[in-house]
CSV table of C-alpha atoms in Angstrom, one decimal:
chain,number,residue,atom,x,y,z
M,1,MET,CA,-21.6,-2.4,-18.5
M,2,ILE,CA,-18.4,-2.4,-20.0
M,3,TYR,CA,-15.2,-1.3,-17.7
M,4,LEU,CA,-12.7,0.1,-19.8
M,5,ASP,CA,-10.8,1.9,-16.5
M,6,HIS,CA,-8.3,-0.6,-15.6
M,7,ALA,CA,-5.7,1.8,-16.0
M,8,ALA,CA,-7.0,3.6,-13.0
M,9,THR,CA,-7.9,0.2,-11.3
M,10,SER,CA,-8.9,-3.2,-12.2
M,11,TRP,CA,-12.4,-4.0,-11.5
M,12,PRO,CA,-13.8,-6.2,-10.4
M,13,LYS,CA,-11.6,-8.2,-8.0
M,14,PRO,CA,-11.7,-11.8,-8.4
M,15,PRO,CA,-13.5,-13.5,-6.3
M,16,GLN,CA,-10.0,-15.5,-4.8
M,17,VAL,CA,-8.8,-11.9,-3.8
M,18,VAL,CA,-12.1,-11.0,-2.1
M,19,ARG,CA,-12.0,-14.3,-0.3
M,20,ALA,CA,-8.5,-14.4,0.7
M,21,MET,CA,-9.1,-10.9,2.5
M,22,ALA,CA,-12.5,-11.9,4.1
M,23,GLU,CA,-10.4,-14.9,5.3
M,24,PHE,CA,-7.6,-12.7,6.7
M,25,LEU,CA,-10.1,-10.7,8.8
M,26,GLU,CA,-12.3,-13.6,9.7
M,27,GLN,CA,-9.5,-16.1,10.6
M,28,ALA,CA,-6.1,-14.8,10.5
M,29,GLY,CA,-6.5,-11.5,12.3
M,30,GLY,CA,-3.4,-11.4,14.4
M,31,ASN,CA,-0.8,-9.0,14.1
M,32,PRO,CA,1.8,-10.3,11.8
M,33,GLY,CA,5.3,-10.1,13.4
M,34,ARG,CA,4.2,-8.8,16.6
M,35,SER,CA,3.4,-11.8,18.7
M,36,GLY,CA,4.2,-15.3,18.9
M,37,HIS,CA,0.6,-16.7,19.0
M,38,ARG,CA,-0.9,-18.7,16.5
M,39,LEU,CA,-3.5,-15.9,14.9
M,40,SER,CA,0.1,-13.5,14.7
M,41,ILE,CA,1.9,-16.5,13.1
M,42,ALA,CA,-1.0,-17.4,10.6
M,43,ALA,CA,-1.5,-13.5,9.7
M,44,GLY,CA,2.4,-13.4,9.2
M,45,ARG,CA,2.4,-16.7,7.0
M,46,ILE,CA,0.1,-14.9,4.7
M,47,VAL,CA,2.0,-11.6,4.5
M,48,TYR,CA,5.3,-13.7,3.8
M,49,ASP,CA,3.5,-15.8,1.2
M,50,ALA,CA,2.4,-12.8,-0.6
M,51,ARG,CA,6.0,-11.3,-0.4
M,52,GLU,CA,7.5,-14.5,-1.4
M,53,ALA,CA,4.6,-14.4,-4.7
M,54,VAL,CA,5.5,-10.9,-5.5
M,55,ALA,CA,9.4,-11.3,-5.8
M,56,THR,CA,8.9,-14.7,-7.6
M,57,LEU,CA,6.8,-12.8,-10.2
M,58,PHE,CA,9.5,-10.1,-11.2
M,59,GLY,CA,12.5,-12.3,-10.5
M,60,LEU,CA,13.8,-11.2,-7.5
M,61,PRO,CA,15.6,-14.2,-5.6
M,62,ASP,CA,15.3,-12.6,-2.3
M,63,PRO,CA,11.8,-11.9,-0.8
M,64,MET,CA,13.3,-9.8,1.7
M,65,ARG,CA,14.0,-7.3,-0.9
M,66,VAL,CA,10.4,-6.6,-1.5
M,67,VAL,CA,8.8,-3.8,1.0
M,68,PHE,CA,5.4,-3.6,1.0
M,69,THR,CA,4.0,0.2,0.6
M,70,GLN,CA,0.4,1.9,0.3
M,71,ASN,CA,0.8,2.1,-3.4
M,72,ALA,CA,3.4,2.8,-6.3
M,73,THR,CA,3.5,6.2,-5.4
M,74,HIS,CA,4.8,5.5,-1.9
M,75,ALA,CA,7.5,3.2,-3.4
M,76,VAL,CA,8.5,6.1,-5.4
M,77,ASN,CA,8.7,8.6,-3.2
M,78,LEU,CA,10.5,6.4,-0.7
M,79,VAL,CA,13.4,6.1,-3.4
M,80,LEU,CA,13.2,10.0,-4.5
M,81,ARG,CA,13.2,11.2,-0.9
M,82,GLY,CA,15.7,9.0,0.1
M,83,LEU,CA,18.2,9.3,-2.4
M,84,LEU,CA,18.2,12.5,-3.7
M,85,ARG,CA,20.0,15.2,-1.9
M,86,PRO,CA,20.5,19.2,-2.9
M,87,GLY,CA,23.3,19.2,-5.5
M,88,ASP,CA,22.4,15.8,-7.0
M,89,ARG,CA,21.5,15.3,-10.8
M,90,VAL,CA,18.5,13.3,-11.4
M,91,VAL,CA,17.1,12.3,-15.0
M,92,THR,CA,13.6,11.4,-15.9
M,93,THR,CA,11.4,11.5,-18.9
M,94,ALA,CA,8.6,14.1,-20.2
M,95,MET,CA,6.2,11.3,-19.9
M,96,GLU,CA,5.8,10.9,-16.3
M,97,HIS,CA,2.8,10.8,-14.2
M,98,ASN,CA,2.5,12.9,-11.2
M,99,ALA,CA,3.8,10.4,-8.8
M,100,VAL,CA,7.6,11.0,-10.1
M,101,MET,CA,6.8,14.4,-11.3
M,102,ARG,CA,5.7,16.2,-8.2
M,103,PRO,CA,7.9,14.6,-5.7
M,104,LEU,CA,10.9,15.5,-8.4
M,105,ARG,CA,9.6,19.2,-8.6
M,106,ALA,CA,9.5,19.5,-4.8
M,107,LEU,CA,12.8,18.3,-4.8
M,108,GLU,CA,14.3,20.4,-7.5
M,109,ARG,CA,12.9,23.5,-5.2
M,110,GLU,CA,15.3,22.0,-2.6
M,111,GLY,CA,18.4,22.2,-5.1
M,112,VAL,CA,18.1,18.8,-7.1
M,113,ARG,CA,18.9,19.4,-10.5
M,114,LEU,CA,16.5,18.0,-12.5
M,115,VAL,CA,16.5,16.8,-16.2
M,116,VAL,CA,13.7,16.1,-17.9
M,117,VAL,CA,14.4,14.1,-21.5
M,118,ARG,CA,11.7,15.2,-23.9
M,119,CYS,CA,9.8,12.4,-25.8
M,120,GLY,CA,8.2,12.2,-29.4
M,121,PRO,CA,4.7,13.1,-29.9
M,122,ASP,CA,3.6,9.3,-29.5
M,123,GLY,CA,5.6,9.3,-26.2
M,124,THR,CA,8.4,7.4,-27.5
M,125,LEU,CA,11.9,8.2,-26.1
M,126,ALA,CA,14.9,8.1,-28.2
M,127,LEU,CA,17.8,6.5,-26.8
M,128,ASP,CA,20.0,9.2,-28.3
M,129,ASP,CA,18.5,12.0,-26.2
M,130,ALA,CA,18.6,10.1,-23.0
M,131,ARG,CA,22.2,8.7,-23.7
M,132,ARG,CA,23.0,12.8,-24.0
M,133,ALA,CA,21.1,13.3,-20.6
M,134,ILE,CA,22.4,10.7,-18.4
M,135,ALA,CA,25.9,12.4,-17.9
M,136,PRO,CA,28.4,11.3,-15.6
M,137,GLY,CA,27.5,12.6,-12.0
M,138,THR,CA,23.9,11.7,-12.6
M,139,ARG,CA,22.8,10.3,-9.0
M,140,LEU,CA,19.5,8.6,-10.4
M,141,VAL,CA,17.6,7.9,-13.5
M,142,VAL,CA,13.7,7.6,-13.3
M,143,ALA,CA,11.7,6.5,-15.8
M,144,ALA,CA,7.7,5.0,-16.1
M,145,HIS,CA,7.8,1.4,-17.7
M,146,ALA,CA,5.0,2.5,-19.7
M,147,SER,CA,2.7,5.9,-20.3
M,148,ASN,CA,-0.5,5.9,-18.3
M,149,VAL,CA,-2.0,8.2,-21.1
M,150,THR,CA,-0.6,6.5,-24.2
M,151,GLY,CA,0.5,3.1,-23.1
M,152,THR,CA,3.7,3.8,-24.7
M,153,LEU,CA,6.5,1.7,-23.4
M,154,LEU,CA,9.7,3.1,-22.5
M,155,PRO,CA,13.1,1.5,-23.1
M,156,VAL,CA,13.8,0.5,-19.5
M,157,ALA,CA,16.4,-2.0,-20.0
M,158,ASP,CA,18.6,0.5,-22.3
M,159,LEU,CA,17.8,3.1,-20.0
M,160,ALA,CA,19.4,0.7,-17.3
M,161,ALA,CA,22.6,0.3,-19.1
M,162,LEU,CA,23.1,4.0,-19.8
M,163,ALA,CA,22.5,4.6,-16.0
M,164,HIS,CA,24.9,1.9,-15.1
M,165,ARG,CA,27.3,3.3,-17.5
M,166,THR,CA,27.5,6.2,-15.2
M,167,ALA,CA,27.1,4.4,-12.0
M,168,ALA,CA,23.8,5.5,-11.3
M,169,PRO,CA,20.9,3.1,-10.1
M,170,LEU,CA,17.1,3.3,-12.5
M,171,LEU,CA,14.1,3.5,-10.7
M,172,VAL,CA,11.2,2.3,-12.4
M,173,ASP,CA,7.6,3.2,-12.1
M,174,ALA,CA,5.5,0.0,-13.2
M,175,ALA,CA,2.1,1.1,-11.9
M,176,GLN,CA,0.8,0.8,-15.4
M,177,THR,CA,2.7,-2.7,-16.5
M,178,ALA,CA,3.4,-4.6,-13.1
M,179,GLY,CA,1.4,-7.9,-14.0
M,180,ALA,CA,0.4,-6.6,-17.7
M,181,VAL,CA,3.9,-6.8,-19.4
M,182,PRO,CA,6.5,-9.3,-18.3
M,183,ILE,CA,9.2,-7.8,-15.9
M,184,ASP,CA,12.2,-9.5,-14.9
M,185,LEU,CA,14.5,-7.2,-12.4
M,186,ALA,CA,17.7,-8.7,-13.1
M,187,ALA,CA,17.5,-9.3,-16.6
M,188,MET,CA,16.4,-5.7,-17.2
M,189,GLY,CA,19.0,-4.2,-14.7
M,190,ILE,CA,16.1,-2.3,-13.0
M,191,ASP,CA,17.5,-1.3,-9.1
M,192,TYR,CA,14.1,0.2,-7.7
M,193,LEU,CA,10.8,-1.2,-9.1
M,194,ALA,CA,7.9,0.5,-7.9
M,195,VAL,CA,4.6,-1.2,-8.3
M,196,THR,CA,0.9,-0.9,-7.4
M,197,GLY,CA,-1.2,-3.8,-6.3
M,198,HIS,CA,-4.5,-2.6,-7.6
M,199,LYS,CA,-4.4,-2.4,-11.1
M,200,ALA,CA,-2.9,-5.5,-13.2
M,201,LEU,CA,-1.9,-7.4,-10.0
M,202,LEU,CA,-5.6,-7.6,-9.3
M,203,GLY,CA,-5.2,-6.5,-5.7
M,204,PRO,CA,-7.1,-4.2,-3.5
M,205,PRO,CA,-6.4,-0.5,-3.2
M,206,GLY,CA,-4.0,0.4,-0.5
M,207,THR,CA,-1.1,-2.0,-1.6
M,208,GLY,CA,1.7,-1.8,-3.2
M,209,ALA,CA,5.4,-2.5,-3.3
M,210,LEU,CA,9.2,-1.4,-3.9
M,211,LEU,CA,11.4,-3.9,-4.8
M,212,LEU,CA,15.3,-3.4,-4.6
M,213,GLY,CA,17.4,-5.0,-7.2
M,214,ASP,CA,21.4,-5.7,-7.1
M,215,ARG,CA,22.3,-2.2,-7.2
M,216,ALA,CA,19.3,-0.8,-5.0
M,217,GLU,CA,21.2,0.7,-1.6
M,218,PRO,CA,18.6,0.1,1.1
M,219,THR,CA,21.4,1.5,3.8
M,220,ALA,CA,21.5,4.6,2.2
M,221,LEU,CA,18.0,4.9,1.9
M,222,PRO,CA,16.3,6.5,5.1
M,223,PRO,CA,12.9,5.4,5.9
M,224,ILE,CA,9.8,7.5,5.2
M,225,LEU,CA,8.3,6.3,8.6
M,226,ARG,CA,10.0,5.1,11.6
M,227,GLY,CA,8.4,3.0,14.2
M,228,GLY,CA,7.3,-0.2,15.8
M,229,THR,CA,8.7,-3.5,13.5
M,230,GLY,CA,8.2,-6.3,15.7
M,231,SER,CA,11.9,-6.6,15.5
M,232,ARG,CA,14.8,-5.3,18.0
M,233,SER,CA,12.3,-3.9,20.4
M,234,ASP,CA,15.0,-3.5,23.0
M,235,SER,CA,16.2,-0.5,20.9
M,236,GLU,CA,14.8,3.1,20.2
M,237,GLU,CA,16.4,3.0,16.8
M,238,GLN,CA,15.2,2.0,13.7
M,239,PRO,CA,16.6,-1.6,12.5
M,240,GLU,CA,18.5,-1.4,9.3
M,241,ASP,CA,17.0,-5.1,8.8
M,242,LEU,CA,14.8,-5.7,5.3
M,243,PRO,CA,12.0,-5.3,5.2
M,244,ASP,CA,11.4,-4.2,8.5
M,245,LYS,CA,13.4,-1.0,7.8
M,246,PHE,CA,10.6,0.6,5.4
M,247,GLU,CA,7.7,-1.1,7.0
M,248,SER,CA,6.9,0.3,10.5
M,249,GLY,CA,3.5,0.3,11.8
M,250,THR,CA,0.8,-2.3,11.5
M,251,PRO,CA,0.7,-3.4,8.1
M,252,ASN,CA,-2.2,-3.7,5.5
M,253,GLY,CA,-2.6,-7.4,6.5
M,254,ALA,CA,-5.9,-7.9,4.7
M,255,GLY,CA,-4.9,-6.0,1.7
M,256,ILE,CA,-1.6,-7.9,1.3
M,257,ALA,CA,-4.0,-11.2,1.8
M,258,GLY,CA,-5.7,-10.0,-1.6
M,259,LEU,CA,-2.7,-8.6,-3.0
M,260,GLY,CA,-1.0,-12.1,-2.8
M,261,ALA,CA,-4.3,-14.0,-3.9
M,262,GLY,CA,-4.1,-11.5,-7.3
M,263,VAL,CA,-0.4,-12.2,-8.1
M,264,ARG,CA,-1.0,-15.8,-7.6
M,265,ILE,CA,-3.9,-15.6,-10.1
M,266,VAL,CA,-1.4,-13.4,-12.5
M,267,GLN,CA,1.3,-16.1,-12.3
M,268,GLY,CA,-1.2,-18.9,-13.0
M,269,ARG,CA,-2.3,-16.8,-16.3
M,270,GLY,CA,0.9,-16.0,-17.0
M,271,VAL,CA,1.9,-12.4,-17.7
M,272,ALA,CA,3.0,-13.1,-21.4
M,273,ALA,CA,-0.5,-14.5,-22.0
M,274,ILE,CA,-2.2,-11.7,-20.2
M,275,GLN,CA,-0.1,-9.3,-22.5
M,276,ALA,CA,-1.0,-10.8,-25.6
M,277,HIS,CA,-4.9,-11.1,-24.6
M,278,GLU,CA,-4.5,-7.4,-23.8
M,279,ALA,CA,-2.4,-6.7,-27.1
M,280,ALA,CA,-5.4,-8.1,-29.4
M,281,LEU,CA,-7.9,-6.1,-27.5
M,282,ALA,CA,-5.7,-3.0,-28.2
M,283,GLN,CA,-5.2,-4.2,-31.8
M,284,ALA,CA,-8.9,-3.9,-32.4
M,285,LEU,CA,-9.5,-0.7,-30.5
M,286,LEU,CA,-6.8,0.6,-32.8
M,287,ASP,CA,-8.2,-0.3,-35.8
M,288,GLY,CA,-11.8,0.4,-35.1
M,289,LEU,CA,-11.0,4.2,-33.8
M,290,ALA,CA,-8.8,4.5,-37.0
M,291,ARG,CA,-12.2,4.1,-39.0
M,292,ILE,CA,-14.0,6.7,-37.2
M,293,PRO,CA,-14.1,10.3,-38.7
M,294,GLY,CA,-13.1,12.9,-36.7
M,295,VAL,CA,-11.0,11.0,-34.0
M,296,THR,CA,-7.4,11.1,-33.3
M,297,VAL,CA,-5.6,8.5,-31.5
M,298,PHE,CA,-2.3,9.2,-29.4
M,299,GLY,CA,0.7,6.9,-28.8
M,300,PRO,CA,2.6,4.6,-30.8
M,301,ARG,CA,-0.8,2.7,-32.2
M,302,ASP,CA,1.1,-0.4,-32.6
M,303,PRO,CA,0.7,-3.2,-29.7
M,304,ALA,CA,4.1,-4.0,-29.8
M,305,ARG,CA,5.3,-0.8,-28.3
M,306,GLN,CA,2.6,-0.1,-26.0
M,307,THR,CA,0.3,-1.6,-23.0
M,308,ALA,CA,-3.6,-1.8,-23.7
M,309,VAL,CA,-3.9,2.0,-23.2
M,310,VAL,CA,-5.5,3.8,-25.8
M,311,SER,CA,-6.0,7.9,-25.7
M,312,PHE,CA,-8.0,9.7,-28.3
M,313,THR,CA,-10.1,12.9,-28.8
M,314,MET,CA,-12.8,13.8,-31.5
M,315,ALA,CA,-12.9,16.8,-33.4
M,316,GLY,CA,-15.4,19.3,-32.0
M,317,ARG,CA,-15.9,17.2,-29.0
M,318,GLN,CA,-14.9,17.9,-25.4
M,319,VAL,CA,-13.6,14.8,-23.7
M,320,SER,CA,-15.8,15.1,-20.8
M,321,GLU,CA,-18.9,15.1,-23.0
M,322,ILE,CA,-17.6,11.8,-24.7
M,323,GLY,CA,-17.2,10.4,-21.2
M,324,LEU,CA,-20.5,11.4,-20.0
M,325,ARG,CA,-22.4,10.0,-23.2
M,326,LEU,CA,-20.1,6.7,-22.9
M,327,ASP,CA,-21.4,6.2,-19.2
M,328,ASP,CA,-25.0,7.3,-19.4
M,329,ASP,CA,-26.1,5.9,-22.8
M,330,TYR,CA,-23.7,3.1,-23.5
M,331,GLY,CA,-22.6,1.8,-20.1
M,332,VAL,CA,-18.7,2.2,-21.1
M,333,LEU,CA,-17.0,3.4,-18.2
M,334,ALA,CA,-13.6,5.3,-19.5
M,335,ARG,CA,-11.2,8.1,-18.1
M,336,VAL,CA,-11.3,11.4,-19.4
M,337,GLY,CA,-9.1,14.6,-18.9
M,338,LEU,CA,-5.6,15.1,-17.9
M,339,HIS,CA,-4.9,11.6,-16.0
M,340,CYS,CA,-2.4,13.1,-13.6
M,341,ALA,CA,0.3,13.5,-16.2
M,342,PRO,CA,0.6,17.0,-17.4
M,343,ALA,CA,4.4,16.5,-18.7
M,344,ALA,CA,2.9,13.7,-21.1
M,345,HIS,CA,-0.2,15.7,-22.1
M,346,ARG,CA,2.3,18.5,-23.1
M,347,THR,CA,4.5,15.8,-24.9
M,348,ILE,CA,1.8,14.6,-27.2
M,349,GLY,CA,0.0,17.9,-27.4
M,350,THR,CA,-3.3,17.4,-25.5
M,351,TYR,CA,-2.5,19.9,-22.9
M,352,PRO,CA,-5.0,21.3,-21.5
M,353,GLY,CA,-7.8,19.4,-23.0
M,354,GLY,CA,-6.8,15.9,-22.2
M,355,THR,CA,-7.9,12.7,-23.9
M,356,VAL,CA,-10.3,10.1,-23.6
M,357,ARG,CA,-8.7,7.1,-22.1
M,358,LEU,CA,-9.7,3.3,-22.8
M,359,SER,CA,-8.0,0.8,-20.7
M,360,PRO,CA,-9.2,-2.9,-21.2
M,361,GLY,CA,-8.4,-5.5,-18.6
M,362,PRO,CA,-7.6,-9.4,-18.6
M,363,GLU,CA,-11.5,-10.1,-18.4
M,364,THR,CA,-12.3,-7.6,-21.5
M,365,THR,CA,-13.8,-9.2,-24.7
M,366,LEU,CA,-13.5,-8.7,-28.1
M,367,GLY,CA,-17.0,-8.1,-27.9
M,368,ASP,CA,-16.8,-5.4,-25.6
M,369,ILE,CA,-14.3,-3.6,-27.8
M,370,ALA,CA,-16.7,-4.0,-30.6
M,371,ALA,CA,-19.6,-2.6,-28.6
M,372,THR,CA,-17.3,0.3,-27.6
M,373,LEU,CA,-16.7,1.3,-31.0
M,374,GLN,CA,-20.1,1.2,-32.0
M,375,ALA,CA,-20.8,3.7,-29.2
M,376,ILE,CA,-17.8,6.1,-30.1
M,377,GLU,CA,-19.1,5.8,-34.0
M,378,GLU,CA,-22.6,6.8,-32.9
M,379,ILE,CA,-21.3,9.7,-30.3
M,380,SER,CA,-18.9,10.9,-33.7
M,381,ALA,CA,-22.3,10.7,-35.8
M,382,GLY,CA,-23.9,13.1,-33.3
W,1,MET,CA,12.4,-29.6,26.0
W,2,SER,CA,15.9,-30.1,26.3
W,3,ASP,CA,16.4,-31.8,23.3
W,4,CYS,CA,15.3,-29.0,21.2
W,5,GLY,CA,16.9,-26.1,19.8
W,6,VAL,CA,15.8,-22.8,18.4
W,7,VAL,CA,17.2,-20.5,15.5
W,8,LEU,CA,16.7,-17.2,16.2
W,9,PHE,CA,16.1,-14.1,13.7
W,10,HIS,CA,16.3,-10.4,13.4
W,11,THR,CA,13.1,-10.1,11.4
W,12,THR,CA,9.6,-12.2,11.5
W,13,SER,CA,10.0,-12.2,7.6
W,14,ALA,CA,13.0,-14.4,8.1
W,15,ALA,CA,11.3,-16.5,10.5
W,16,LEU,CA,8.4,-17.1,8.4
W,17,ARG,CA,11.1,-17.9,5.6
W,18,ALA,CA,12.9,-20.2,7.4
W,19,GLU,CA,9.9,-22.0,8.5
W,20,LYS,CA,8.7,-22.5,5.1
W,21,THR,CA,12.2,-23.4,4.0
W,22,LEU,CA,12.5,-26.3,6.4
W,23,LEU,CA,9.1,-27.5,6.4
W,24,ALA,CA,9.7,-28.0,2.4
W,25,SER,CA,12.3,-30.4,3.6
W,26,GLN,CA,9.9,-32.3,6.0
W,27,LEU,CA,11.8,-31.2,9.1
W,28,SER,CA,9.8,-30.8,12.4
W,29,VAL,CA,9.9,-27.3,13.3
W,30,ARG,CA,7.7,-24.9,15.0
W,31,LEU,CA,7.2,-21.0,15.4
W,32,ILE,CA,7.5,-19.9,19.1
W,33,PRO,CA,7.5,-16.8,20.9
W,34,THR,CA,11.5,-16.1,21.3
W,35,PRO,CA,12.4,-17.4,24.6
W,36,ARG,CA,13.3,-13.9,26.7
W,37,GLU,CA,16.7,-15.4,27.8
W,38,LEU,CA,18.1,-15.7,24.4
W,39,SER,CA,17.1,-12.8,22.5
W,40,SER,CA,14.8,-9.8,22.1
W,41,ASP,CA,15.7,-9.1,18.4
W,42,CYS,CA,12.4,-10.8,16.8
W,43,GLY,CA,9.3,-12.1,18.8
W,44,MET,CA,9.5,-15.3,16.8
W,45,ALA,CA,12.0,-18.3,17.0
W,46,LEU,CA,11.8,-21.6,15.4
W,47,ARG,CA,12.0,-24.6,17.5
W,48,PHE,CA,13.4,-28.0,16.3
W,49,PRO,CA,14.5,-31.3,17.4
W,50,TRP,CA,18.3,-30.5,18.5
W,51,GLY,CA,19.5,-33.9,16.8
W,52,THR,CA,18.6,-32.0,13.3
W,53,ALA,CA,20.6,-29.1,14.1
W,54,ALA,CA,23.4,-29.5,11.4
W,55,GLN,CA,20.8,-30.1,8.7
W,56,VAL,CA,18.8,-27.0,10.0
W,57,ARG,CA,21.6,-25.1,9.6
W,58,SER,CA,22.8,-26.3,6.4
W,59,LEU,CA,19.3,-25.5,4.7
W,60,LEU,CA,19.1,-22.1,6.0
W,61,GLU,CA,22.7,-21.3,4.6
W,62,THR,CA,21.8,-22.9,1.3
W,63,ALA,CA,18.4,-20.9,0.9
W,64,ARG,CA,20.2,-17.8,2.4
W,65,VAL,CA,17.7,-17.2,5.0
W,66,ASP,CA,19.2,-14.6,7.2
W,67,PHE,CA,19.6,-15.8,11.0
W,68,VAL,CA,20.8,-14.5,14.1
W,69,ASP,CA,21.9,-17.8,16.0
W,70,ILE,CA,21.2,-21.5,16.3
W,71,CYS,CA,21.4,-22.7,19.9
W,72,PRO,CA,20.0,-25.5,22.1
W,73,LEU,CA,17.1,-24.9,24.2
């Protein structure tokens, strides 16, 4: 079997991740932060160490500014729902995932002014268009770091500079890049970073984080959930202290233990090395697909300007048929369809048919790519 | 116990961060349930030999660990 759906979730999870989760459940099962006994402290240390590992990976000096969430969607909603009020102006791009687009469309119906900057047919964003859109009075700029459909990298550091010119913060949805492309909050000027734990960070589903950079305004941000935090237990008001303000209720300790283990693996390998490996795989995919008759590849078709996500269609074939044949006849697992991003598909011209999306991961080999290309060639031939 | 002190915190995360910071400097510290007479902010406090109070304060301030108070037990 060749698993090429890492953009949906990484698989298999490394044994260290599985072990860390089992150890949490078997040996450190206390409720972190609720009690002072040894099992609670042991659980607390595991959660804290994961928090510190996440902060370090993304260049955030203060681990208290890492808020654990269920996933990237949760982190994105926390910022969008928290910051935007009727009358506010928010700027985003035409390559966004529904994790960003659906909350924004809902807010638009409530009176938020939404500006969607168009992107080119390969998903790239022209900075001139962004500059015009990010006008004075903009409350927030939101952008994916990379498209989940074409892998196209968006110029988030440039967007941060444009946003800061008008005193607006920048929220980056890094679901596709956290762990696969180097990210440094301070160097890139990112104010809010939403990451998921179960993709390139190699953790389990049900984990994610919101990282609060320099210009983030945690005091202006109401939490989505309020409840017990283990702190200020004398008060019936939600504490303002980070990260407790945004972490009510018992955390997903086992999941966070696994996430911490995943992040340490990524740190050990080095994000730049992971990116280089995946870029070589992407190049091989792009070169091979370009030689197959009837295949159209979307996106920049240049590993320097995209992640290892490669989307294609085949003349005369439904993507669903290609996906089924790849799975049934060749054991190649890919995602087909619209990938939860209708805006991106409209931008690249694959709405509503969708694409076949191949997304290799850190353990994928060039041999896997060669076998996949052979399979696609055979499907193309009939 | 009269020769011990405690650091009090707003959050568990801060208490755990303080523990890690001080252990890294080979200080003798232990997380304990917060003595009820001192605070109800956070369930955990950090106990240490009172003789090292100045060093504890300085290390926590240098590492920018947020704490509420340092007091004798």
